XYZ file of C-alpha atoms in Angstrom:
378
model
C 22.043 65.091 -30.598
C 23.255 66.701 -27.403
C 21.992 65.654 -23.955
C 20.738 69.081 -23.340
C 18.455 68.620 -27.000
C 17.517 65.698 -25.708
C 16.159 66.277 -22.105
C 14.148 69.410 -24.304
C 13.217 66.247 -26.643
C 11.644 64.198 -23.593
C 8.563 65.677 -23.048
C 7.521 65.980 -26.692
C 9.004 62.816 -28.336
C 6.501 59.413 -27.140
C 9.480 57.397 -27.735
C 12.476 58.969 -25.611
C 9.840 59.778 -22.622
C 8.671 56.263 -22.378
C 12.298 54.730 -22.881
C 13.310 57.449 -20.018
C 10.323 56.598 -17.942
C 10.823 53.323 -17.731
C 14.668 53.378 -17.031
C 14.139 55.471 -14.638
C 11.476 53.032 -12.612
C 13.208 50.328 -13.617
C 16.242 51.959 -11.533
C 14.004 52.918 -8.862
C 12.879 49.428 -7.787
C 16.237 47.844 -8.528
C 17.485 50.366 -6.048
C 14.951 49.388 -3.303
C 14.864 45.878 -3.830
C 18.678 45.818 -4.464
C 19.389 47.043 -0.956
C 17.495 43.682 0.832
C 19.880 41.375 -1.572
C 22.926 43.710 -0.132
C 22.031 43.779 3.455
C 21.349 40.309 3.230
C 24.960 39.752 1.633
C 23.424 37.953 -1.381
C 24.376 40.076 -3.826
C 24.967 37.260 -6.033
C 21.776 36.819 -5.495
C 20.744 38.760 -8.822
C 23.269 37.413 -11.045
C 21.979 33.868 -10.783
C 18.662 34.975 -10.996
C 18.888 36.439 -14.120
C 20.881 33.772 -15.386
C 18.465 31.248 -14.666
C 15.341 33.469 -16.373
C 17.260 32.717 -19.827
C 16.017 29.156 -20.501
C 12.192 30.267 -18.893
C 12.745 33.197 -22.217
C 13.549 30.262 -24.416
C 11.390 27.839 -23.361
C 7.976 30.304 -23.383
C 8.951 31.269 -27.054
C 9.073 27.545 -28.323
C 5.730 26.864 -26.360
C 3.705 29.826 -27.830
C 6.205 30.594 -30.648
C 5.512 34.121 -30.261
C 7.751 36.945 -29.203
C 5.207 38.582 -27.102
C 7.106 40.292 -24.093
C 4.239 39.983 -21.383
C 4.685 35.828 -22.341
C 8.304 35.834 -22.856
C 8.587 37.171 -19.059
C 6.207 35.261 -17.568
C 8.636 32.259 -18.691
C 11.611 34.000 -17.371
C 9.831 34.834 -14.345
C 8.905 31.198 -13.633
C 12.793 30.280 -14.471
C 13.911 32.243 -12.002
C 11.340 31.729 -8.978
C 12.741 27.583 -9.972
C 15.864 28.661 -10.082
C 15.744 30.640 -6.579
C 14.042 27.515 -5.049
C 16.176 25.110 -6.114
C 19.066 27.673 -4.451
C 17.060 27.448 -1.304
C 16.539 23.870 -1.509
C 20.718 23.252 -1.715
C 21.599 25.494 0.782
C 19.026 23.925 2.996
C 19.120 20.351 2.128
C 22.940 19.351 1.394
C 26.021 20.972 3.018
C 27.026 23.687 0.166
C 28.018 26.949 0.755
C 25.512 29.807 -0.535
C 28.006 31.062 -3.026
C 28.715 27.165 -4.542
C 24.631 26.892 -5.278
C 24.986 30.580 -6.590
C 27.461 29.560 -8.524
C 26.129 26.234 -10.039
C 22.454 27.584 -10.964
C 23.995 30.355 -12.488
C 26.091 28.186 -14.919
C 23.757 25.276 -15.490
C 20.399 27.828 -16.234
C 22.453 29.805 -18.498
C 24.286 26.985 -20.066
C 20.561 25.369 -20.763
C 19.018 28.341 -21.730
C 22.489 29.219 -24.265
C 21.533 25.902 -25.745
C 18.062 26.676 -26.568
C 18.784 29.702 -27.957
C 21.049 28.555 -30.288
C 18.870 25.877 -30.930
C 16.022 28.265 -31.647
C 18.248 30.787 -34.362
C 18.897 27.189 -36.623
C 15.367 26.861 -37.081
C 13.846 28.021 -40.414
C 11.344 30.707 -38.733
C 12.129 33.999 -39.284
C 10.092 34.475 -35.987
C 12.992 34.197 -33.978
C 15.088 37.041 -34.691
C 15.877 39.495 -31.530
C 15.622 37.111 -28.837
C 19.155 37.854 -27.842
C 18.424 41.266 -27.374
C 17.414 39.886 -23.967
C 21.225 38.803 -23.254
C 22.431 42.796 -23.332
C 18.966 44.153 -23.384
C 17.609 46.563 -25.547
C 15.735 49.745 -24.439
C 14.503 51.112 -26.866
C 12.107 48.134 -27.669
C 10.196 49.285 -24.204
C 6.769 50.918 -24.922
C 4.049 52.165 -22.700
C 2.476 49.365 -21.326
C 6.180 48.172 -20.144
C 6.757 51.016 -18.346
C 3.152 50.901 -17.143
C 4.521 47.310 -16.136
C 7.136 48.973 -13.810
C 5.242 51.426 -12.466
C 2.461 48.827 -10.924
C 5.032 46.423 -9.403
C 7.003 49.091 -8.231
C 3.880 50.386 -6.596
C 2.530 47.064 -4.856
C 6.280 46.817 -3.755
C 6.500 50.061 -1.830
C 2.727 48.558 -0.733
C 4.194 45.515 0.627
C 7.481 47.410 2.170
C 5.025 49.985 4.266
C 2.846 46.778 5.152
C 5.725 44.749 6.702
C 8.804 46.881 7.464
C 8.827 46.314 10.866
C 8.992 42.302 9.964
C 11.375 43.161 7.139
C 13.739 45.485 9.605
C 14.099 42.852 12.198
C 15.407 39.971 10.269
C 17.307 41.798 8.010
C 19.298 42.409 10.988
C 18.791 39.592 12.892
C 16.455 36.439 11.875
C 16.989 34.453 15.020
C 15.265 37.286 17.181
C 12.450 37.700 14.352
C 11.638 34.057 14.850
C 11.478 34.193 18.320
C 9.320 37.278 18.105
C 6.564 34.574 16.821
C 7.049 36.016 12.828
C 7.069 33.997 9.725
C 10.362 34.121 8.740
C 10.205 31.588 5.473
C 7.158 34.173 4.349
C 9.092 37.219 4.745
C 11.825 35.451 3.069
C 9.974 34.038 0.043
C 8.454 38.009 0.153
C 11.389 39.588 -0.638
C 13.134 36.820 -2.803
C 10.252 37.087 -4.825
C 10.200 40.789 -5.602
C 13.483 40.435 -6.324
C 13.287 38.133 -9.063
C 10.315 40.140 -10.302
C 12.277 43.471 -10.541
C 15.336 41.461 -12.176
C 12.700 39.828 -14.777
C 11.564 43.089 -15.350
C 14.625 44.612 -16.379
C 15.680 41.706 -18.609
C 14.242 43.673 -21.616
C 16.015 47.037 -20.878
C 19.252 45.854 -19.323
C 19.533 41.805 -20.042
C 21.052 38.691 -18.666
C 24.307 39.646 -18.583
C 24.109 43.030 -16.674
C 21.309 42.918 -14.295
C 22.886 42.094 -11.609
C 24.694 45.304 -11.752
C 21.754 47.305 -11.737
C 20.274 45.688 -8.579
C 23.141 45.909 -6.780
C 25.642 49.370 -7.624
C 23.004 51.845 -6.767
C 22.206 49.947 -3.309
C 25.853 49.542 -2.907
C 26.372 52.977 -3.340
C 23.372 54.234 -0.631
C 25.167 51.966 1.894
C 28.194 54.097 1.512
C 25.918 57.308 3.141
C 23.546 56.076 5.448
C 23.281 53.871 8.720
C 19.680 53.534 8.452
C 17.250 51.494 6.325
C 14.874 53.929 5.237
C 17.323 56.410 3.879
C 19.438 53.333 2.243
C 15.912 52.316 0.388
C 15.513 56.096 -0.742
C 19.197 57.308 -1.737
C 19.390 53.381 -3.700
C 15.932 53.828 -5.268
C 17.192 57.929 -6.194
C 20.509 56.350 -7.490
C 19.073 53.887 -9.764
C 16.714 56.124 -11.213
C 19.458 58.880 -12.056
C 21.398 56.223 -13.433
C 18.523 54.892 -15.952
C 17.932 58.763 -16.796
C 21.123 59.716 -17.712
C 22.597 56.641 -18.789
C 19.563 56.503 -21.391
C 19.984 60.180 -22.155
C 24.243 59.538 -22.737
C 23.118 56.340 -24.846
C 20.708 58.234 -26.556
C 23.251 61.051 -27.506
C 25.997 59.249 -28.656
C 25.773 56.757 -32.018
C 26.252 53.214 -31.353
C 26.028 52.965 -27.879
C 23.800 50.735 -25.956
C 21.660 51.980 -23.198
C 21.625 48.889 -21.182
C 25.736 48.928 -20.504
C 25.889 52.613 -20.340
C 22.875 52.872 -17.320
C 24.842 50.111 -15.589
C 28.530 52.098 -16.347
C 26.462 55.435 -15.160
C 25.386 53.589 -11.944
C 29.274 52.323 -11.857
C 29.837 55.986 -11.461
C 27.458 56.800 -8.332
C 29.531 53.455 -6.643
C 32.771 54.926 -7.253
C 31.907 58.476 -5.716
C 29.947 56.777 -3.144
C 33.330 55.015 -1.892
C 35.604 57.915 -2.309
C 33.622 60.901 -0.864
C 30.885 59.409 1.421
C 31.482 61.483 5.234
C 31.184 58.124 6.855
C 32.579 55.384 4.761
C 34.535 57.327 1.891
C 37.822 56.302 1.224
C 38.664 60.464 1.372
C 37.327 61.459 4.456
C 38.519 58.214 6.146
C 42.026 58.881 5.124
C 41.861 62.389 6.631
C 40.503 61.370 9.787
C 43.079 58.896 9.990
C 45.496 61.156 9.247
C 43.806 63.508 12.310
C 43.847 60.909 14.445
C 47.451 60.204 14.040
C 48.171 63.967 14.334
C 46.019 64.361 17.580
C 48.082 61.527 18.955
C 51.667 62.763 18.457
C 50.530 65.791 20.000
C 49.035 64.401 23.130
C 52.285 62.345 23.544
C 54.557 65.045 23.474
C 52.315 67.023 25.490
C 52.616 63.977 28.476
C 56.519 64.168 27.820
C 56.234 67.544 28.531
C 54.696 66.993 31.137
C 56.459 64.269 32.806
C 59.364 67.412 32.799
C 57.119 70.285 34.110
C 56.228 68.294 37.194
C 59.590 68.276 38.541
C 59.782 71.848 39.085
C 57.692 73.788 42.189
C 56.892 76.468 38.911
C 54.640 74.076 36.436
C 55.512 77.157 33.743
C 59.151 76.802 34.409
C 60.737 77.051 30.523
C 62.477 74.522 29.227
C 65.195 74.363 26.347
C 63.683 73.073 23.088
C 66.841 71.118 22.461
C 65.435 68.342 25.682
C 62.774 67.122 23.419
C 65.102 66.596 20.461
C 65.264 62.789 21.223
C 61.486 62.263 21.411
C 60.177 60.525 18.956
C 56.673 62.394 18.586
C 58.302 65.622 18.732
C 58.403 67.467 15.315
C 58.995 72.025 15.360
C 55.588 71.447 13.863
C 53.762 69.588 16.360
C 55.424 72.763 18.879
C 53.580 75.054 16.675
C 50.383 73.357 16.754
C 50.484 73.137 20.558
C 51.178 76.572 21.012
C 48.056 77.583 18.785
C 45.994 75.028 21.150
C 47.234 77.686 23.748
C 48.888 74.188 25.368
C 52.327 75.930 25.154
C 54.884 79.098 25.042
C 57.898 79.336 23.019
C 60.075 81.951 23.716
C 63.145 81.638 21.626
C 64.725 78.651 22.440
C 62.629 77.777 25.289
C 59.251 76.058 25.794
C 57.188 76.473 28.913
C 54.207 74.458 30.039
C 50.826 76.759 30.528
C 47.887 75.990 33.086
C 45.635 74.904 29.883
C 48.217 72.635 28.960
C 49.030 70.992 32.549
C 45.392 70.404 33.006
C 44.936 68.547 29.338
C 48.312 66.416 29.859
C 46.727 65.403 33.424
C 43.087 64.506 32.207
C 45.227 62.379 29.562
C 46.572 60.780 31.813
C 43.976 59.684 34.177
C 42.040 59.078 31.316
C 44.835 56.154 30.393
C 44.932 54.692 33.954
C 41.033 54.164 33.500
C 41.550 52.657 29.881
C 44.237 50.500 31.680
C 42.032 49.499 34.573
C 39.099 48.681 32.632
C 41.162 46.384 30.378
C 42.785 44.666 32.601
């Protein structure tokens, strides 16, 4: 099947629009709640997280010893909102670093929750079988009451984003000034942890363990690259991640052994590496050429001054040179001559160069513009 036969397949076939439906929401409110764990720099945030939901997974099925998803992540949901508390508490409590108590829940919930799992597949109950799809994930086990799932939380979230943006703004930016505005901070905080480990428990079924973390974080990563301002970041990471559950399900979909959950997070991989290369603002491309500008602009301007400091020893400011004088300048190039004669700067006339009033008037705004640079530094 090709991806164009399946898009036509979507509407008509329950089972691709409800595995594309709920990628795609999924992807939304990764986006959205990705770009809080970004700004915030704790984008390791969302790999410990998810890492520490495996044992709550294990745990819930050898309590009920059912494999009923809505139990199954209501354990890994309570795993991870322990696991994110016990985070706080080291951070707060003993002198680690944020990345060291990142680093140790991550290993120590997924060590324990490795154990029970193997623990669970040597048991003589056939009940077991498929609880690992929640290490890689497996999408096409979602049906419609998951996606219906997404779509409420995803919902109340963009409820509780319009309700307290204005907190949420301020001490993304700067929690110090949000306290003394008289705002909970340690609310707002828990607020927006918690969502976060609800959108990563969420997509434990679809993506797993392993590669959630991606998918919160590479489509906000890749909205950073474009904007300067929170709303839009929210928007372009939400429209990211739900382009990358679309047509990484749809590429999954089309292709024989290929699983969706790896494939949405190499799609989103995608969006990240464009983002850096051919953002306006940030883009590796466009900052190279402006650099490149910049330098340009500047050899010009220099031998414009040289110039300069020649013309002004003659009564006649258009009194032509020979070319051959600026020979041992080191910005001069028969180039840069060419580019200040189409900036009307110059006039070449054979051999000879000659200073016009456009070009006087530039070099001498340069260089009271450096005697005020010079003053104000000093």
């Amino acid at each position: 099947m090709s991806i164009t036969e399946y898009f036509q397949l979507v509407v008509s076939d329950y089972t691709l629009r409800t595995i594309t439906l709920g990628t795609a929401v999924l992807g939304a409110i990764c986006g959205m709640l990705g770009s809080f764990a970004v700004l915030r720099k704790q984008s390791l945030l969302g790999d410990a997280i998810s890492h520490a939901a495996l044992p709550g997974i294990a745990l819930a099925f050898l309590i009920t010893g059912a494999k009923d998803t809505n139990v199954l992540l209501l354990g890994a949901l309570v795993s991870g909102l322990i696991g994110t508390f016990w985070i706080r508490g080291m951070i707060t409590k003993t002198h680690l670093k944020t990345d060291t108590a990142l680093g140790l829940i991550l290993s120590l919930f997924f060590g324990f929750g490795m154990l029970l799992l193997t623990f669970i597949q040597k048991q003589p109950n056939a009940n077991q079988a498929g609880l690992d799809k929640y290490l890689f994930g497996q999408a096409a086990t979602l049906v419609e009451k998951d996606v219906w799932l997404m779509t409420t939380v995803t919902g109340i979230c963009l409820v509780v984003l319009l309700l307290f943006w204005k907190e949420f703004k301020i001490m993304l930016f700067d929690a110090d000034f949000t306290k003394t505005l008289g705002f909970n901070i340690r609310f707002i905080d828990i607020l927006i942890t918690f969502f976060i480990v609800l959108a990563i428990v969420l997509g434990l079924q679809t993506v797993g363990v392993v590669l959630m973390s991606a998918m919160l974080l590479a489509p906000a990563a890749a909205a950073r690259q474009w904007t300067n301002r929170l709303s839009i970041m929210i928007f372009l990471a939400a429209l990211f991640g739900a382009f990358s559950g679309v047509f990484g399900t749809a590429i999954s979909a089309s292709q024989n052994n290929l699983s969706t959950g790896p494939v949405i997070v190499l799609v989103a991989a995608v969006f990240v590496i464009v983002s850096f290369i051919f953002s306006p603002g940030r883009g590796i491309l466009f900052r190279q050429l402006r650099f490149r500008k910049n330098r340009r602009d500047l050899k010009l301007q220099k031998t414009l001054q040289f110039m300069h400091s020649i013309a002004v020893n003659h009564e006649n400011i258009k009194h032509p040179h020979a070319i051959k004088i600026l020979n041992n300048f080191q910005g001069f190039t028969r180039k840069t001559l060419q580019k200040m004669e189409e900036k009307d700067w110059i006039t070449i006339t054979g051999q000879q160069w000659a200073l016009t009033s456009k070009g006087f008037h530039k070099a001498e705004n340069l260089y009271n513009q450096q005697l005020a640079d010079d003053r104000t530094a000093d």
